[in-house]
Structures are given as C-alpha cells and as structure tokens.
Amino acid sequence: MSRTQKRFTPLDRLFHLGLVVTFLIQSVTGLGRLYATTPWGGSLVTLLGGYEHLLQVHYGVGVVMTLGFLVHVGHALVCAVRRGWFGPDSLVFSWQDFRHFGENVRWVVGKGEPARLGRWSYWEKFDYWAIFWGMPILAVTGIMLYHSVETSRYIAGWGLNIAGLLHRAEALLAMGYIFLVHFFMGHLRPSAFPMNPTIFTGEMTTEEVQEEKPAWADDLKRTGLWGDGSGKTPSLLFKTGYTVFGYGAVAIGLYLLVNTLILMGQTGLH
C-alpha cells in the first residue's frame, strides 16, 4: 500500500462537485436559450422542455450556485483567519507566484530548472480567484435580467442592455476558460492524464507530491504531516464512478464549446 497525502477535505470536494454540476447545467440551459433560433440550440431547447422551462431551470440553478458560492466565501474567510492570509497553505497570490511563473517560463525554453511549487501553484490560484470576480457579475446581472420589470424601475433601459451583454460575455468567457484551460490543466496534461483523481479522492500519493509540489513536500516533512492520508486504494466502483463522471463533464464541456464556436463563426452571435 503506497502512502498518500491529504490534499482536499470532504467539504472542499463537496464544493467542487456542486460547482461542476451547477456550472454544466447553467452552460447547457444558457446556451440553449442564447442559440434557440439555430437548429443546434433549438434541439437543446426541445430536449430540455422548452424555452420558458430552460429559463426557470437556469434561474433556479443560478440561485443555488450563488448560495453555494456565498457559503464557500464564509468558509474561506474562516480558514484564512485561522491559518493566516499568507503562507504556504494560502490561496492568496504572493510575489513567489510571479517568481515561480518566471522560473517555469525559463524552464520551458531550456534556461533553468522548473519551479519548486508549494501546495497551490500559481495556475491553481488563478483558477480559484477567477470564480471570485466571475460569480458576482453573473449573479447580479442574472437577477437584474430575470427581474427586468422591477429592475427597470431603478435604472434606464440601456442599463439592462449592458447587464445582458455583461452576463453573456462573462458566461462565454467562463465556459471557454473552464472547458479549455481548466480541463486540460486538471486532467488532460501529461502528468495528470488520463484522469486526475485527487479532487474526487481528496488525496495524492506521496510520490506525486514530491514530483509535482516539492516545496509542499518539504513543508509537510518539516511539520510532521508527511504522508498523513489514508493510504487506501479507491474501490473499483468508486474509481469507475468518478472516471465516468469526470470524463462525462469533460465531454459535455467540449461538446458545448465546439458547437458554440461554430455558431459564433456562422451567425456572428456573441
């Protein structure tokens, strides 16, 4: 039995699972409504119960996503107060992240060694913080658009037009980033392919930690937490479940992205 290292708590994994499910639902329902006049978008609308039904689902799941985000923000603040805003376990950017980025750029062009990464790499921090500026924009503009009559009592009509453009642009940007960059970095890059199970199991092998995050490994050894995972191999049923779910999410995301890019090129909708 190989030794493992705790990476994500059960609550971390639950937050991630909720975000994956709600984000995919929002992507499908949002694109279905956006491209409802096209054959592809119309098929999504028909498959999922009609244009108005998609609106209700989109808004309802959006509320759930926003509440989950607010709960996570509260949890993150508590953790930051307990552990400190900065340090090896913090998700807050530091100058070291910019140094690591520069070191990896030099390594890619053959001018040095790869950066000795800590618990959170600079691209993982970017992934995390991207949600914090994207979610409020989507939530606020979504509420404004859904309650357009009430909103128009306080702002001019052009304000709703701007809200619609912001909502659409941020949603398309988020989908493009998640379905291309995040999926690749999380599961499709060579060191993670064919599936990175860490977000599902919550643990990494100590060999993986030593290779991918040597600075974190040094910190864990120094504090006596090295190899504090369960060391258990996931059951075949669990492994099959998260593999099917993970690749299902990747497949849905890429399917939506490819069709959206095709339609944007054909119709000029954006």
XYZ file of C-alpha atoms in Angstrom:
270
model
C 0.000 0.000 0.000
C 1.509 3.305 -1.100
C 1.495 6.295 1.221
C -0.844 9.165 0.418
C -1.130 12.807 1.362
C -4.324 14.652 2.284
C -4.987 17.358 -0.303
C -8.688 18.249 -0.165
C -11.145 17.972 2.704
C -14.577 16.367 2.212
C -16.070 19.877 2.238
C -13.636 21.030 -0.473
C -14.695 18.101 -2.618
C -18.373 18.800 -1.995
C -17.955 22.449 -3.032
C -16.201 21.352 -6.215
C -18.841 18.740 -7.050
C -21.623 21.273 -6.570
C -19.829 23.789 -8.758
C -19.267 21.240 -11.546
C -22.918 20.144 -11.623
C -24.414 23.640 -11.437
C -21.937 25.068 -13.948
C -22.743 22.390 -16.521
C -26.487 22.891 -16.067
C -26.083 26.646 -16.434
C -23.961 26.168 -19.546
C -26.494 23.896 -21.244
C -29.557 25.957 -20.363
C -27.861 29.284 -21.087
C -26.545 28.230 -24.487
C -29.874 26.637 -25.360
C -31.637 29.951 -24.795
C -28.914 32.021 -26.446
C -28.950 29.952 -29.636
C -32.605 28.930 -29.563
C -33.164 30.173 -33.122
C -30.484 27.848 -34.524
C -31.002 24.121 -35.215
C -28.476 23.128 -32.521
C -29.823 25.493 -29.887
C -33.397 24.594 -30.806
C -32.627 20.905 -30.268
C -31.333 21.695 -26.772
C -34.458 23.706 -26.003
C -36.740 20.889 -27.207
C -34.744 18.213 -25.404
C -34.847 20.100 -22.107
C -38.531 21.010 -22.038
C -38.944 24.292 -23.863
C -37.687 27.850 -23.825
C -39.528 29.027 -20.715
C -38.677 25.860 -18.809
C -34.997 26.461 -19.548
C -35.338 29.973 -18.123
C -36.800 28.670 -14.863
C -34.120 25.996 -14.549
C -31.375 28.471 -15.400
C -32.551 30.955 -12.786
C -33.201 28.338 -10.095
C -29.830 26.664 -10.501
C -28.229 30.100 -10.617
C -29.695 30.853 -7.188
C -28.345 27.546 -5.858
C -24.911 28.277 -7.351
C -24.862 31.756 -5.815
C -25.846 30.478 -2.371
C -23.147 27.815 -2.581
C -20.635 30.495 -3.521
C -21.617 32.638 -0.534
C -21.296 29.669 1.819
C -17.870 28.945 0.379
C -16.793 32.560 0.831
C -17.755 32.342 4.505
C -15.853 29.081 4.877
C -12.794 30.533 3.115
C -12.777 33.579 5.400
C -12.867 31.386 8.485
C -9.966 29.311 7.142
C -7.989 32.452 6.274
C -8.403 33.825 9.802
C -7.334 30.517 11.342
C -4.392 29.761 9.054
C -3.323 33.256 8.053
C -3.912 35.187 4.857
C -0.450 34.422 3.529
C 1.822 31.422 3.827
C 2.425 28.041 2.176
C -1.213 26.920 2.558
C -2.783 30.199 1.432
C -4.575 30.668 -1.878
C -3.753 34.392 -1.854
C -1.257 35.425 -4.537
C 2.247 36.366 -3.402
C 5.421 37.546 -5.115
C 6.615 33.952 -5.014
C 3.927 33.001 -7.535
C 5.302 35.516 -10.040
C 8.786 34.136 -9.399
C 7.546 30.595 -9.987
C 5.906 31.692 -13.231
C 9.159 33.237 -14.433
C 11.128 30.133 -13.447
C 8.753 27.893 -15.393
C 8.958 30.140 -18.445
C 12.757 29.876 -18.362
C 12.479 26.112 -17.863
C 10.195 25.738 -20.901
C 12.792 27.435 -23.111
C 15.616 25.368 -21.621
C 17.181 28.108 -19.488
C 16.742 26.695 -15.996
C 15.048 24.249 -13.657
C 11.258 24.035 -13.068
C 9.835 25.987 -10.151
C 9.626 24.197 -6.813
C 5.897 24.579 -6.279
C 4.089 24.646 -2.963
C 0.657 23.352 -2.063
C -1.037 25.725 -4.513
C 0.599 26.536 -7.839
C 0.100 29.934 -9.454
C -2.269 28.479 -12.074
C -4.356 26.793 -9.368
C -4.663 30.124 -7.568
C -5.691 31.789 -10.820
C -8.349 29.097 -11.315
C -9.665 29.716 -7.826
C -9.746 33.508 -7.912
C -11.314 33.629 -11.368
C -14.527 32.449 -9.702
C -14.493 35.371 -7.301
C -14.816 38.014 -9.999
C -16.958 35.919 -12.334
C -19.630 34.739 -9.929
C -20.727 38.184 -8.635
C -21.008 39.501 -12.206
C -23.147 36.556 -13.311
C -25.277 36.624 -10.159
C -26.023 40.360 -10.161
C -26.690 40.641 -13.906
C -28.728 37.424 -13.863
C -31.017 38.745 -11.141
C -31.372 42.053 -12.989
C -32.355 40.312 -16.228
C -34.760 37.838 -14.636
C -36.500 40.604 -12.695
C -36.274 43.063 -15.574
C -39.547 44.885 -14.805
C -38.543 45.582 -11.209
C -35.004 46.472 -12.290
C -36.290 48.986 -14.867
C -37.882 50.967 -12.055
C -34.412 51.894 -10.821
C -32.245 52.031 -13.946
C -32.772 53.073 -17.558
C -33.367 50.536 -20.295
C -29.790 50.794 -21.547
C -28.697 49.503 -18.141
C -30.488 46.218 -18.810
C -28.811 46.029 -22.216
C -25.421 46.398 -20.567
C -26.360 43.789 -17.961
C -27.294 41.381 -20.757
C -24.011 41.938 -22.562
C -22.008 41.501 -19.358
C -23.883 38.336 -18.433
C -23.373 36.809 -21.857
C -19.722 37.828 -22.178
C -18.768 36.598 -18.714
C -20.614 33.314 -19.208
C -18.903 32.627 -22.544
C -15.528 33.618 -21.098
C -16.031 31.305 -18.114
C -17.074 28.384 -20.317
C -14.139 28.899 -22.660
C -11.683 29.005 -19.767
C -13.139 26.042 -17.873
C -13.651 23.792 -20.883
C -10.229 24.504 -22.391
C -7.711 25.607 -19.757
C -9.071 24.125 -16.540
C -9.951 20.737 -18.027
C -6.526 20.500 -19.650
C -4.568 21.527 -16.562
C -6.675 19.346 -14.299
C -6.959 16.148 -16.280
C -5.511 16.209 -19.791
C -1.917 17.384 -19.238
C 0.638 14.541 -19.442
C 1.280 14.283 -15.689
C -2.463 14.008 -14.938
C -3.731 12.036 -17.952
C -5.934 10.016 -18.221
C -7.703 11.239 -15.057
C -6.546 13.152 -12.010
C -8.494 11.561 -9.144
C -7.308 13.939 -6.410
C -10.420 16.155 -6.332
C -12.561 13.021 -6.038
C -10.495 11.059 -3.505
C -9.053 14.056 -1.679
C -5.568 12.502 -1.655
C -2.375 12.314 -3.695
C 0.361 9.722 -3.457
C 3.484 10.974 -1.714
C 5.397 10.264 -4.933
C 3.111 12.647 -6.829
C 3.500 15.321 -4.162
C 7.280 15.011 -4.225
C 7.383 15.273 -8.005
C 4.759 17.972 -8.629
C 4.930 20.035 -5.421
C 8.387 19.588 -3.868
C 8.198 22.731 -1.727
C 4.949 21.479 -0.180
C 6.582 18.104 0.435
C 9.409 19.847 2.297
C 6.909 21.778 4.454
C 4.967 18.600 5.264
C 8.102 16.728 6.268
C 9.225 19.622 8.443
C 5.860 19.816 10.249
C 5.432 16.044 10.645
C 2.386 15.822 8.357
C 4.103 13.947 5.558
C 2.043 11.008 4.331
C -0.971 11.678 6.586
C -3.512 10.309 4.081
C -5.436 7.083 4.467
C -3.236 5.175 2.048
C -6.293 3.343 0.747
C -6.739 2.484 -2.907
C -10.155 3.640 -4.216
C -12.599 0.802 -4.797
C -13.305 -0.244 -8.368
C -16.872 1.065 -8.085
C -15.760 4.465 -6.800
C -12.989 4.729 -9.383
C -15.388 3.821 -12.175
C -17.912 6.348 -10.893
C -15.586 9.323 -10.742
C -13.950 8.415 -14.056
C -17.318 8.275 -15.844
C -18.447 11.481 -14.148
C -15.163 13.285 -14.853
C -14.951 12.376 -18.498
C -18.678 12.950 -18.889
C -18.166 16.510 -17.665
C -15.185 16.989 -19.986
C -17.132 15.585 -22.963
C -20.179 17.785 -22.303
C -17.991 20.851 -21.895
C -16.049 20.278 -25.110
C -19.275 19.479 -26.998
C -20.820 22.761 -25.876
C -17.663 24.730 -26.602
C -17.139 23.356 -30.111
C -20.745 23.955 -31.141
C -20.704 27.447 -29.654
C -17.555 28.371 -31.574
C -19.062 27.000 -34.780
C -22.244 29.003 -34.303
C -20.355 32.161 -33.381
C -18.468 31.852 -36.634
C -21.540 31.095 -38.716
C -24.076 33.510 -37.267
C -21.987 36.205 -35.632
C -23.865 35.692 -32.341
C -21.666 36.500 -29.387
